[in-house]
DNA sequence: AGGGGTACCTGCGGGC
DNA sequence: TGCCCGCAGGTACCCC
């Protein structure tokens, strides 16, 4: 479901409400959520009475840091949602899979229609060593992520640029919506090989990555249909309303009025303007 | 090593 | 109405 801007929004909101709260109770009704081989009873026992220190993000992963050097990692995959609020309200969610009862009686829950989401309990010191995080590329909004770093990572890739943008090992956090939006913004054809981009295109791509992702965070993510992303209070993201290509097949390009096309690429829908993304 | 296909799940909307 | 198909924000794992 969520890409970098959606996870960032969730993490910002969680930080305001979870910091310094204590976990009083744990509920889990979908065994496969827990990826690591840990007994459910042990998992619950470990979390109980632990204080939450802070919440952060790495790529599309939510990292909930607890006392005693523990981190609860949550990946929402396609349809995962984090909810926060009154138990009586949250219990009505038909896709509730996991929740924490906090010491203010509020609930932080994971709802997930398609059951792809996963939860991992790890030690802080092994954070950068675990499979899920060790191969991730740089954060595209970090200060250290310069144009030169982008070029360095893309100039030798003999793969189509859209696939490269979505590869978490190359750059972390970009998924199908924002890969499409970024390439429209940069006026680059999604099927062009990464290594064939010229200097000007790399510059445009770099600017587009920064612009699209930070604007999407400002608009608190994208909600395009009912099943899609919500923030922890159930509110929709506004970026979907100002998106340029994603799921706009057959509609007019906002730059040149040509019809937006859709093609399947790597099993995913690619939307682009055939005229200004040559 | 890296690419392609498929698996993991559920629900919705369109075509017949 | 009802069934079958394609499609959905993501990743992991298999095979070659």
PDB file of C-alpha atoms (C1' of nucleotides) in Angstrom:
ATOM      1  CA  UNK A   1       0.000   0.000   0.000  1.00  0.00           C
ATOM      2  CA  UNK A   2       2.277   2.705   1.114  1.00  0.00           C
ATOM      3  CA  UNK A   3       5.409   4.080  -0.367  1.00  0.00           C
ATOM      4  CA  UNK A   4       7.879   6.461   1.248  1.00  0.00           C
ATOM      5  CA  UNK A   5       5.499   9.461   1.631  1.00  0.00           C
ATOM      6  CA  UNK A   6       2.708   7.374   3.158  1.00  0.00           C
ATOM      7  CA  UNK A   7       5.030   5.615   5.614  1.00  0.00           C
ATOM      8  CA  UNK A   8       6.657   8.927   6.478  1.00  0.00           C
ATOM      9  CA  UNK A   9       3.234  10.411   7.282  1.00  0.00           C
ATOM     10  CA  UNK A  10       2.301   7.440   9.461  1.00  0.00           C
ATOM     11  CA  UNK A  11       5.631   7.571  11.294  1.00  0.00           C
ATOM     12  CA  UNK A  12       5.317  11.307  11.985  1.00  0.00           C
ATOM     13  CA  UNK A  13       1.849  10.819  13.420  1.00  0.00           C
ATOM     14  CA  UNK A  14       2.840   7.770  15.472  1.00  0.00           C
ATOM     15  CA  UNK A  15       5.728   9.643  17.036  1.00  0.00           C
ATOM     16  CA  UNK A  16       3.352  12.225  18.458  1.00  0.00           C
ATOM     17  CA  UNK A  17       1.137   9.664  20.169  1.00  0.00           C
ATOM     18  CA  UNK A  18       3.371   6.677  20.978  1.00  0.00           C
ATOM     19  CA  UNK A  19       6.446   8.319  22.475  1.00  0.00           C
ATOM     20  CA  UNK A  20       6.906   7.329  26.125  1.00  0.00           C
ATOM     21  CA  UNK A  21       3.743   5.203  26.144  1.00  0.00           C
ATOM     22  CA  UNK A  22       3.901   1.737  27.653  1.00  0.00           C
ATOM     23  CA  UNK A  23       2.564  -1.405  26.016  1.00  0.00           C
ATOM     24  CA  UNK A  24       0.039  -3.076  28.294  1.00  0.00           C
ATOM     25  CA  UNK A  25      -1.348  -5.822  26.117  1.00  0.00           C
ATOM     26  CA  UNK A  26      -0.720  -7.471  22.736  1.00  0.00           C
ATOM     27  CA  UNK A  27      -3.284  -9.008  20.404  1.00  0.00           C
ATOM     28  CA  UNK A  28      -2.467 -10.980  17.238  1.00  0.00           C
ATOM     29  CA  UNK A  29      -4.809 -13.131  15.201  1.00  0.00           C
ATOM     30  CA  UNK A  30      -2.838 -13.871  12.039  1.00  0.00           C
ATOM     31  CA  UNK A  31       0.130 -16.135  12.791  1.00  0.00           C
ATOM     32  CA  UNK A  32       2.004 -15.519   9.574  1.00  0.00           C
ATOM     33  CA  UNK A  33       2.335 -11.826  10.460  1.00  0.00           C
ATOM     34  CA  UNK A  34       5.183 -12.761  12.749  1.00  0.00           C
ATOM     35  CA  UNK A  35       7.964 -13.537  10.319  1.00  0.00           C
ATOM     36  CA  UNK A  36      10.695 -14.576  12.688  1.00  0.00           C
ATOM     37  CA  UNK A  37      10.394 -17.886  14.423  1.00  0.00           C
ATOM     38  CA  UNK A  38       9.223 -16.720  17.779  1.00  0.00           C
ATOM     39  CA  UNK A  39       6.430 -18.182  19.836  1.00  0.00           C
ATOM     40  CA  UNK A  40       3.412 -15.982  20.104  1.00  0.00           C
ATOM     41  CA  UNK A  41       3.471 -16.222  23.878  1.00  0.00           C
ATOM     42  CA  UNK A  42       7.126 -15.150  23.999  1.00  0.00           C
ATOM     43  CA  UNK A  43       6.427 -12.300  21.623  1.00  0.00           C
ATOM     44  CA  UNK A  44       3.636 -11.031  23.837  1.00  0.00           C
ATOM     45  CA  UNK A  45       5.687 -11.457  26.983  1.00  0.00           C
ATOM     46  CA  UNK A  46       8.613  -9.488  25.561  1.00  0.00           C
ATOM     47  CA  UNK A  47       6.451  -6.565  24.465  1.00  0.00           C
ATOM     48  CA  UNK A  48       4.426  -6.331  27.644  1.00  0.00           C
ATOM     49  CA  UNK A  49       5.272  -3.330  29.840  1.00  0.00           C
ATOM     50  CA  UNK A  50       7.926  -2.088  27.425  1.00  0.00           C
ATOM     51  CA  UNK A  51       8.136   1.634  26.886  1.00  0.00           C
ATOM     52  CA  UNK A  52       8.098   3.038  23.347  1.00  0.00           C
ATOM     53  CA  UNK A  53      11.034   5.403  22.826  1.00  0.00           C
ATOM     54  CA  UNK A  54      10.467   6.611  19.275  1.00  0.00           C
ATOM     55  CA  UNK A  55       9.197   5.677  15.837  1.00  0.00           C
ATOM     56  CA  UNK A  56      11.212   6.035  12.647  1.00  0.00           C
ATOM     57  CA  UNK A  57      11.306   4.915   9.020  1.00  0.00           C
ATOM     58  CA  UNK A  58      13.776   3.074   6.806  1.00  0.00           C
ATOM     59  CA  UNK A  59      12.579   2.712   3.194  1.00  0.00           C
ATOM     60  CA  UNK A  60       8.974   1.546   3.570  1.00  0.00           C
ATOM     61  CA  UNK A  61       9.542  -0.045   6.979  1.00  0.00           C
ATOM     62  CA  UNK A  62       8.128   1.371  10.219  1.00  0.00           C
ATOM     63  CA  UNK A  63      10.572   1.001  13.107  1.00  0.00           C
ATOM     64  CA  UNK A  64       9.115   1.233  16.606  1.00  0.00           C
ATOM     65  CA  UNK A  65      11.970   1.522  19.054  1.00  0.00           C
ATOM     66  CA  UNK A  66      11.381   0.070  22.515  1.00  0.00           C
ATOM     67  CA  UNK A  67      13.407   0.134  25.701  1.00  0.00           C
ATOM     68  CA  UNK A  68      15.979  -2.651  26.209  1.00  0.00           C
ATOM     69  CA  UNK A  69      17.310  -2.176  22.667  1.00  0.00           C
ATOM     70  CA  UNK A  70      14.360  -3.771  20.889  1.00  0.00           C
ATOM     71  CA  UNK A  71      12.769  -2.701  17.643  1.00  0.00           C
ATOM     72  CA  UNK A  72       9.367  -3.690  16.361  1.00  0.00           C
ATOM     73  CA  UNK A  73       9.543  -3.543  12.567  1.00  0.00           C
ATOM     74  CA  UNK A  74       6.321  -3.340  10.561  1.00  0.00           C
ATOM     75  CA  UNK A  75       6.089  -3.533   6.772  1.00  0.00           C
ATOM     76  CA  UNK A  76       2.642  -2.709   5.399  1.00  0.00           C
ATOM     77  CA  UNK A  77       3.151  -4.207   1.915  1.00  0.00           C
ATOM     78  CA  UNK A  78       0.114  -3.515  -0.293  1.00  0.00           C
ATOM     79  CA  UNK A  79      -2.888  -3.112   1.954  1.00  0.00           C
ATOM     80  CA  UNK A  80      -1.576  -2.705   5.487  1.00  0.00           C
ATOM     81  CA  UNK A  81      -2.852   0.222   7.551  1.00  0.00           C
ATOM     82  CA  UNK A  82      -1.853   1.512  10.956  1.00  0.00           C
ATOM     83  CA  UNK A  83      -4.735   2.719  13.103  1.00  0.00           C
ATOM     84  CA  UNK A  84      -4.691   4.606  16.383  1.00  0.00           C
ATOM     85  CA  UNK A  85      -7.580   5.402  18.697  1.00  0.00           C
ATOM     86  CA  UNK A  86     -10.317   3.956  20.862  1.00  0.00           C
ATOM     87  CA  UNK A  87     -10.562   0.191  21.093  1.00  0.00           C
ATOM     88  CA  UNK A  88     -14.324   0.172  20.579  1.00  0.00           C
ATOM     89  CA  UNK A  89     -13.839   2.002  17.298  1.00  0.00           C
ATOM     90  CA  UNK A  90     -10.862   0.068  15.974  1.00  0.00           C
ATOM     91  CA  UNK A  91     -12.418  -3.312  16.728  1.00  0.00           C
ATOM     92  CA  UNK A  92     -14.965  -2.640  14.018  1.00  0.00           C
ATOM     93  CA  UNK A  93     -12.265  -2.915  11.361  1.00  0.00           C
ATOM     94  CA  UNK A  94     -12.882  -6.196   9.508  1.00  0.00           C
ATOM     95  CA  UNK A  95      -9.186  -6.673   8.657  1.00  0.00           C
ATOM     96  CA  UNK A  96      -7.712  -6.174  12.113  1.00  0.00           C
ATOM     97  CA  UNK A  97      -4.696  -8.507  12.514  1.00  0.00           C
ATOM     98  CA  UNK A  98      -2.646  -7.072  15.369  1.00  0.00           C
ATOM     99  CA  UNK A  99      -2.835  -4.417  18.039  1.00  0.00           C
ATOM    100  CA  UNK A 100      -1.116  -3.007  21.086  1.00  0.00           C
ATOM    101  CA  UNK A 101      -3.085  -1.707  24.049  1.00  0.00           C
ATOM    102  CA  UNK A 102      -1.263   1.292  25.505  1.00  0.00           C
ATOM    103  CA  UNK A 103      -1.140   2.682  29.023  1.00  0.00           C
ATOM    104  CA  UNK A 104      -3.547   5.470  28.049  1.00  0.00           C
ATOM    105  CA  UNK A 105      -6.093   2.807  27.014  1.00  0.00           C
ATOM    106  CA  UNK A 106      -5.679   3.736  23.365  1.00  0.00           C
ATOM    107  CA  UNK A 107      -4.944   1.154  20.679  1.00  0.00           C
ATOM    108  CA  UNK A 108      -2.315   1.048  17.939  1.00  0.00           C
ATOM    109  CA  UNK A 109      -3.434  -1.512  15.379  1.00  0.00           C
ATOM    110  CA  UNK A 110      -2.450  -3.124  12.110  1.00  0.00           C
ATOM    111  CA  UNK A 111      -5.264  -3.761   9.664  1.00  0.00           C
ATOM    112  CA  UNK A 112      -4.493  -5.649   6.462  1.00  0.00           C
ATOM    113  CA  UNK A 113      -6.959  -6.852   3.870  1.00  0.00           C
ATOM    114  CA  UNK A 114      -4.581  -8.994   1.847  1.00  0.00           C
ATOM    115  CA  UNK A 115      -2.479 -10.334   4.740  1.00  0.00           C
ATOM    116  CA  UNK A 116       0.841  -9.482   3.107  1.00  0.00           C
ATOM    117  CA  UNK A 117       2.034  -7.245   5.919  1.00  0.00           C
ATOM    118  CA  UNK A 118       4.650  -8.513   8.307  1.00  0.00           C
ATOM    119  CA  UNK A 119       6.015  -7.838  11.751  1.00  0.00           C
ATOM    120  CA  UNK A 120       9.508  -8.530  13.007  1.00  0.00           C
ATOM    121  CA  UNK A 121      10.938  -8.142  16.485  1.00  0.00           C
ATOM    122  CA  UNK A 122      14.657  -7.446  16.322  1.00  0.00           C
ATOM    123  CA  UNK A 123      17.535  -6.153  18.407  1.00  0.00           C
ATOM    124  CA  UNK A 124      18.674  -2.642  17.696  1.00  0.00           C
ATOM    125  CA  UNK A 125      22.269  -3.685  17.096  1.00  0.00           C
ATOM    126  CA  UNK A 126      21.285  -6.103  14.342  1.00  0.00           C
ATOM    127  CA  UNK A 127      19.123  -3.510  12.592  1.00  0.00           C
ATOM    128  CA  UNK A 128      21.483  -2.962   9.665  1.00  0.00           C
ATOM    129  CA  UNK A 129      22.334  -6.646   9.423  1.00  0.00           C
ATOM    130  CA  UNK A 130      18.940  -8.233   8.973  1.00  0.00           C
ATOM    131  CA  UNK A 131      17.890  -9.429   5.531  1.00  0.00           C
ATOM    132  CA  UNK A 132      15.080  -6.905   5.249  1.00  0.00           C
ATOM    133  CA  UNK A 133      17.264  -3.856   5.699  1.00  0.00           C
ATOM    134  CA  UNK A 134      20.863  -4.677   4.899  1.00  0.00           C
ATOM    135  CA  UNK A 135      20.691  -4.315   1.127  1.00  0.00           C
ATOM    136  CA  UNK A 136      18.510  -1.215   0.979  1.00  0.00           C
ATOM    137  CA  UNK A 137      19.730   1.691  -1.095  1.00  0.00           C
ATOM    138  CA  UNK A 138      20.036   5.281   0.172  1.00  0.00           C
ATOM    139  CA  UNK A 139      17.123   7.400   1.361  1.00  0.00           C
ATOM    140  CA  UNK A 140      16.279   9.676  -1.569  1.00  0.00           C
ATOM    141  CA  UNK A 141      15.435  12.669   0.639  1.00  0.00           C
ATOM    142  CA  UNK A 142      18.562  12.467   2.774  1.00  0.00           C
ATOM    143  CA  UNK A 143      21.065  15.337   2.563  1.00  0.00           C
ATOM    144  CA  UNK A 144      23.795  12.897   1.554  1.00  0.00           C
ATOM    145  CA  UNK A 145      21.815  11.734  -1.463  1.00  0.00           C
ATOM    146  CA  UNK A 146      23.327  14.033  -4.057  1.00  0.00           C
ATOM    147  CA  UNK A 147      22.992  14.141  -7.830  1.00  0.00           C
ATOM    148  CA  UNK A 148      26.411  12.515  -8.075  1.00  0.00           C
ATOM    149  CA  UNK A 149      25.260   9.617  -5.872  1.00  0.00           C
ATOM    150  CA  UNK A 150      22.222   9.121  -8.082  1.00  0.00           C
ATOM    151  CA  UNK A 151      24.295   9.052 -11.263  1.00  0.00           C
ATOM    152  CA  UNK A 152      26.795   6.697  -9.674  1.00  0.00           C
ATOM    153  CA  UNK A 153      24.016   4.241  -8.847  1.00  0.00           C
ATOM    154  CA  UNK A 154      22.147   4.446 -12.155  1.00  0.00           C
ATOM    155  CA  UNK A 155      24.738   4.929 -14.880  1.00  0.00           C
ATOM    156  CA  UNK A 156      25.710   1.262 -15.174  1.00  0.00           C
ATOM    157  CA  UNK A 157      22.296  -0.340 -14.795  1.00  0.00           C
ATOM    158  CA  UNK A 158      21.280  -2.184 -17.936  1.00  0.00           C
ATOM    159  CA  UNK A 159      17.613  -2.147 -16.936  1.00  0.00           C
ATOM    160  CA  UNK A 160      14.657   0.058 -17.714  1.00  0.00           C
ATOM    161  CA  UNK A 161      14.707   3.201 -15.614  1.00  0.00           C
ATOM    162  CA  UNK A 162      11.309   2.647 -14.022  1.00  0.00           C
ATOM    163  CA  UNK A 163      12.290  -0.793 -12.791  1.00  0.00           C
ATOM    164  CA  UNK A 164      15.531   0.639 -11.442  1.00  0.00           C
ATOM    165  CA  UNK A 165      13.702   3.414  -9.556  1.00  0.00           C
ATOM    166  CA  UNK A 166      11.482   0.820  -7.897  1.00  0.00           C
ATOM    167  CA  UNK A 167      14.407  -1.408  -6.937  1.00  0.00           C
ATOM    168  CA  UNK A 168      14.813  -0.928  -3.180  1.00  0.00           C
ATOM    169  CA  UNK A 169      18.475  -1.900  -3.430  1.00  0.00           C
ATOM    170  CA  UNK A 170      19.175   1.060  -5.717  1.00  0.00           C
ATOM    171  CA  UNK A 171      17.064   3.736  -3.982  1.00  0.00           C
ATOM    172  CA  UNK A 172      14.845   3.065  -0.979  1.00  0.00           C
ATOM    173  CA  UNK A 173      11.165   3.929  -0.724  1.00  0.00           C
ATOM    174  CA  UNK A 174       9.912   4.480  -4.284  1.00  0.00           C
ATOM    175  CA  UNK A 175       7.026   2.261  -5.448  1.00  0.00           C
ATOM    176  CA  UNK A 176       4.738   2.130  -8.439  1.00  0.00           C
ATOM    177  CA  UNK A 177       2.803   5.368  -7.922  1.00  0.00           C
ATOM    178  CA  UNK A 178       5.813   7.603  -7.344  1.00  0.00           C
ATOM    179  CA  UNK A 179       8.023   5.928  -9.966  1.00  0.00           C
ATOM    180  CA  UNK A 180       5.352   6.835 -12.530  1.00  0.00           C
ATOM    181  CA  UNK A 181       4.924  10.356 -11.164  1.00  0.00           C
ATOM    182  CA  UNK A 182       8.668  11.034 -10.943  1.00  0.00           C
ATOM    183  CA  UNK A 183       9.300   9.960 -14.543  1.00  0.00           C
ATOM    184  CA  UNK A 184       6.474  12.134 -15.836  1.00  0.00           C
ATOM    185  CA  UNK A 185       7.858  15.073 -13.893  1.00  0.00           C
ATOM    186  CA  UNK A 186      11.343  14.447 -15.302  1.00  0.00           C
ATOM    187  CA  UNK A 187       9.988  13.884 -18.845  1.00  0.00           C
ATOM    188  CA  UNK A 188      11.790  10.563 -19.129  1.00  0.00           C
ATOM    189  CA  UNK A 189      10.449   7.491 -20.909  1.00  0.00           C
ATOM    190  CA  UNK A 190       9.912   4.686 -18.373  1.00  0.00           C
ATOM    191  CA  UNK A 191      11.276   2.098 -20.829  1.00  0.00           C
ATOM    192  CA  UNK A 192      14.572   3.857 -21.444  1.00  0.00           C
ATOM    193  CA  UNK A 193      17.567   1.960 -20.123  1.00  0.00           C
ATOM    194  CA  UNK A 194      19.008   3.484 -16.979  1.00  0.00           C
ATOM    195  CA  UNK A 195      22.557   3.513 -18.404  1.00  0.00           C
ATOM    196  CA  UNK A 196      21.392   5.435 -21.477  1.00  0.00           C
ATOM    197  CA  UNK A 197      20.232   8.513 -19.568  1.00  0.00           C
ATOM    198  CA  UNK A 198      22.254  11.633 -20.346  1.00  0.00           C
ATOM    199  CA  UNK A 199      23.494  14.271 -17.909  1.00  0.00           C
ATOM    200  CA  UNK A 200      20.473  16.511 -18.382  1.00  0.00           C
ATOM    201  CA  UNK A 201      18.101  13.599 -17.810  1.00  0.00           C
ATOM    202  CA  UNK A 202      19.914  12.594 -14.631  1.00  0.00           C
ATOM    203  CA  UNK A 203      19.596  16.169 -13.390  1.00  0.00           C
ATOM    204  CA  UNK A 204      15.904  16.275 -14.193  1.00  0.00           C
ATOM    205  CA  UNK A 205      15.384  12.886 -12.571  1.00  0.00           C
ATOM    206  CA  UNK A 206      17.172  13.967  -9.425  1.00  0.00           C
ATOM    207  CA  UNK A 207      15.063  17.113  -9.145  1.00  0.00           C
ATOM    208  CA  UNK A 208      11.889  15.138  -9.848  1.00  0.00           C
ATOM    209  CA  UNK A 209      12.624  12.541  -7.156  1.00  0.00           C
ATOM    210  CA  UNK A 210      13.106  15.268  -4.556  1.00  0.00           C
ATOM    211  CA  UNK A 211      10.161  17.340  -5.709  1.00  0.00           C
ATOM    212  CA  UNK A 212       7.582  14.567  -6.049  1.00  0.00           C
ATOM    213  CA  UNK A 213       8.449  12.774  -2.815  1.00  0.00           C
ATOM    214  CA  UNK A 214       8.605  15.890  -0.670  1.00  0.00           C
ATOM    215  CA  UNK A 215       5.395  17.285  -2.130  1.00  0.00           C
ATOM    216  CA  UNK A 216       3.691  13.930  -1.527  1.00  0.00           C
ATOM    217  CA  UNK A 217       4.792  14.060   2.117  1.00  0.00           C
ATOM    218  CA  UNK A 218       3.426  17.583   2.376  1.00  0.00           C
ATOM    219  CA  UNK A 219       0.114  16.315   0.977  1.00  0.00           C
ATOM    220  CA  UNK A 220       0.290  13.356   3.375  1.00  0.00           C
ATOM    221  CA  UNK A 221       0.403  10.612   0.779  1.00  0.00           C
ATOM    222  CA  UNK A 222      -1.861   9.358  -1.986  1.00  0.00           C
ATOM    223  CA  UNK A 223      -5.360   7.931  -1.696  1.00  0.00           C
ATOM    224  CA  UNK A 224      -6.867   7.096  -5.068  1.00  0.00           C
ATOM    225  CA  UNK A 225      -9.512   4.495  -4.197  1.00  0.00           C
ATOM    226  CA  UNK A 226     -11.419   3.358  -1.118  1.00  0.00           C
ATOM    227  CA  UNK A 227      -9.116   0.442  -0.344  1.00  0.00           C
ATOM    228  CA  UNK A 228      -6.046   2.613  -0.519  1.00  0.00           C
ATOM    229  CA  UNK A 229      -3.918   4.369   2.039  1.00  0.00           C
ATOM    230  CA  UNK A 230      -5.298   6.120   5.115  1.00  0.00           C
ATOM    231  CA  UNK A 231      -3.377   7.799   7.905  1.00  0.00           C
ATOM    232  CA  UNK A 232      -3.594   6.507  11.501  1.00  0.00           C
ATOM    233  CA  UNK A 233      -6.860   8.412  12.053  1.00  0.00           C
ATOM    234  CA  UNK A 234      -8.452   7.145   8.836  1.00  0.00           C
ATOM    235  CA  UNK A 235      -7.847  10.335   6.903  1.00  0.00           C
ATOM    236  CA  UNK A 236      -7.062  10.205   3.154  1.00  0.00           C
ATOM    237  CA  UNK A 237      -3.875  11.548   1.600  1.00  0.00           C
ATOM    238  CA  UNK A 238      -4.314  14.483  -0.784  1.00  0.00           C
ATOM    239  CA  UNK A 239      -1.529  13.824  -3.292  1.00  0.00           C
ATOM    240  CA  UNK A 240      -3.769  11.581  -5.394  1.00  0.00           C
ATOM    241  CA  UNK A 241      -5.729  14.673  -6.360  1.00  0.00           C
ATOM    242  CA  UNK A 242      -2.711  16.377  -7.871  1.00  0.00           C
ATOM    243  CA  UNK A 243      -1.065  13.316  -9.404  1.00  0.00           C
ATOM    244  CA  UNK A 244      -0.142  13.576 -13.049  1.00  0.00           C
ATOM    245  CA  UNK A 245      -0.173  10.075 -14.572  1.00  0.00           C
ATOM    246  CA  UNK A 246      -0.821   7.205 -12.177  1.00  0.00           C
ATOM    247  CA  UNK A 247      -4.127   5.536 -13.111  1.00  0.00           C
ATOM    248  CA  UNK A 248      -4.926   8.263 -15.643  1.00  0.00           C
ATOM    249  CA  UNK A 249      -4.966   6.016 -18.712  1.00  0.00           C
ATOM    250  CA  UNK A 250      -6.806   7.659 -21.611  1.00  0.00           C
ATOM    251  CA  UNK A 251      -6.937  11.048 -19.891  1.00  0.00           C
ATOM    252  CA  UNK A 252      -5.083  14.110 -21.119  1.00  0.00           C
ATOM    253  CA  UNK A 253      -1.481  14.860 -20.231  1.00  0.00           C
ATOM    254  CA  UNK A 254      -1.407  18.071 -18.170  1.00  0.00           C
ATOM    255  CA  UNK A 255       1.601  19.305 -20.175  1.00  0.00           C
ATOM    256  CA  UNK A 256       0.808  18.481 -23.797  1.00  0.00           C
ATOM    257  CA  UNK A 257      -2.807  17.196 -23.880  1.00  0.00           C
ATOM    258  CA  UNK A 258      -1.781  13.838 -25.386  1.00  0.00           C
ATOM    259  CA  UNK A 259      -3.544  10.741 -24.098  1.00  0.00           C
ATOM    260  CA  UNK A 260      -1.840   9.001 -21.179  1.00  0.00           C
ATOM    261  CA  UNK A 261      -0.962   5.377 -21.997  1.00  0.00           C
ATOM    262  CA  UNK A 262      -0.801   2.327 -19.771  1.00  0.00           C
ATOM    263  CA  UNK A 263       1.555  -0.583 -20.399  1.00  0.00           C
ATOM    264  CA  UNK A 264       2.394  -3.584 -18.264  1.00  0.00           C
ATOM    265  CA  UNK A 265       6.056  -3.623 -17.336  1.00  0.00           C
ATOM    266  CA  UNK A 266       7.473  -6.297 -15.047  1.00  0.00           C
ATOM    267  CA  UNK A 267       3.942  -7.214 -14.070  1.00  0.00           C
ATOM    268  CA  UNK A 268       3.178  -3.667 -12.945  1.00  0.00           C
ATOM    269  CA  UNK A 269       1.205  -0.901 -14.645  1.00  0.00           C
ATOM    270  CA  UNK A 270       3.281   1.862 -16.160  1.00  0.00           C
ATOM    271  CA  UNK A 271       1.486   5.128 -16.989  1.00  0.00           C
ATOM    272  CA  UNK A 272       3.175   7.722 -19.153  1.00  0.00           C
ATOM    273  CA  UNK A 273       2.726  10.405 -21.772  1.00  0.00           C
ATOM    274  CA  UNK A 274       4.045   9.128 -25.119  1.00  0.00           C
ATOM    275  CA  UNK A 275       4.729  12.660 -26.333  1.00  0.00           C
ATOM    276  CA  UNK A 276       6.591  14.390 -23.522  1.00  0.00           C
ATOM    277  CA  UNK A 277       8.251  11.240 -22.183  1.00  0.00           C
ATOM    278  CA  UNK A 278      10.074  10.267 -25.374  1.00  0.00           C
TER     279      UNK A 278
ATOM    280  C1'  DA B   1      24.534 -12.723 -10.889  1.00  0.00           C
ATOM    281  C1'  DG B   2      20.425 -11.316 -12.606  1.00  0.00           C
ATOM    282  C1'  DG B   3      16.030 -11.987 -15.090  1.00  0.00           C
ATOM    283  C1'  DG B   4      11.500 -13.897 -15.385  1.00  0.00           C
ATOM    284  C1'  DG B   5       7.813 -16.081 -13.435  1.00  0.00           C
ATOM    285  C1'  DT B   6       5.102 -17.069  -9.479  1.00  0.00           C
ATOM    286  C1'  DA B   7       3.534 -17.060  -4.747  1.00  0.00           C
ATOM    287  C1'  DC B   8       1.608 -14.828  -0.878  1.00  0.00           C
ATOM    288  C1'  DC B   9      -3.991 -13.039  -0.044  1.00  0.00           C
ATOM    289  C1'  DT B  10      -8.616 -10.695  -0.631  1.00  0.00           C
ATOM    290  C1'  DG B  11     -11.940  -7.979  -2.941  1.00  0.00           C
ATOM    291  C1'  DC B  12     -13.830  -5.263  -6.639  1.00  0.00           C
ATOM    292  C1'  DG B  13     -15.501  -4.093 -11.084  1.00  0.00           C
ATOM    293  C1'  DG B  14     -16.230  -5.307 -15.924  1.00  0.00           C
ATOM    294  C1'  DG B  15     -17.618  -8.387 -19.581  1.00  0.00           C
ATOM    295  C1'  DC B  16     -20.320 -12.075 -21.048  1.00  0.00           C
TER     296       DC B  16
ATOM    297  C1'  DT C   1     -27.715 -12.851 -11.279  1.00  0.00           C
ATOM    298  C1'  DG C   2     -23.441 -15.128 -11.465  1.00  0.00           C
ATOM    299  C1'  DC C   3     -19.074 -16.609 -12.970  1.00  0.00           C
ATOM    300  C1'  DC C   4     -14.472 -15.737 -14.686  1.00  0.00           C
ATOM    301  C1'  DC C   5     -10.865 -12.545 -15.486  1.00  0.00           C
ATOM    302  C1'  DG C   6      -7.864  -8.792 -14.630  1.00  0.00           C
ATOM    303  C1'  DC C   7      -6.271  -5.761 -11.474  1.00  0.00           C
ATOM    304  C1'  DA C   8      -4.471  -3.599  -6.953  1.00  0.00           C
ATOM    305  C1'  DG C   9       0.360   0.702  -3.219  1.00  0.00           C
ATOM    306  C1'  DG C  10       5.183  -4.962  -2.343  1.00  0.00           C
ATOM    307  C1'  DT C  11       8.449  -8.256  -1.785  1.00  0.00           C
ATOM    308  C1'  DA C  12      10.454 -13.083  -1.531  1.00  0.00           C
ATOM    309  C1'  DC C  13      11.557 -17.193  -3.584  1.00  0.00           C
ATOM    310  C1'  DC C  14      12.040 -20.392  -7.227  1.00  0.00           C
ATOM    311  C1'  DC C  15      14.229 -21.644 -11.518  1.00  0.00           C
ATOM    312  C1'  DC C  16      17.317 -21.127 -15.409  1.00  0.00           C
TER     313       DC C  16
END
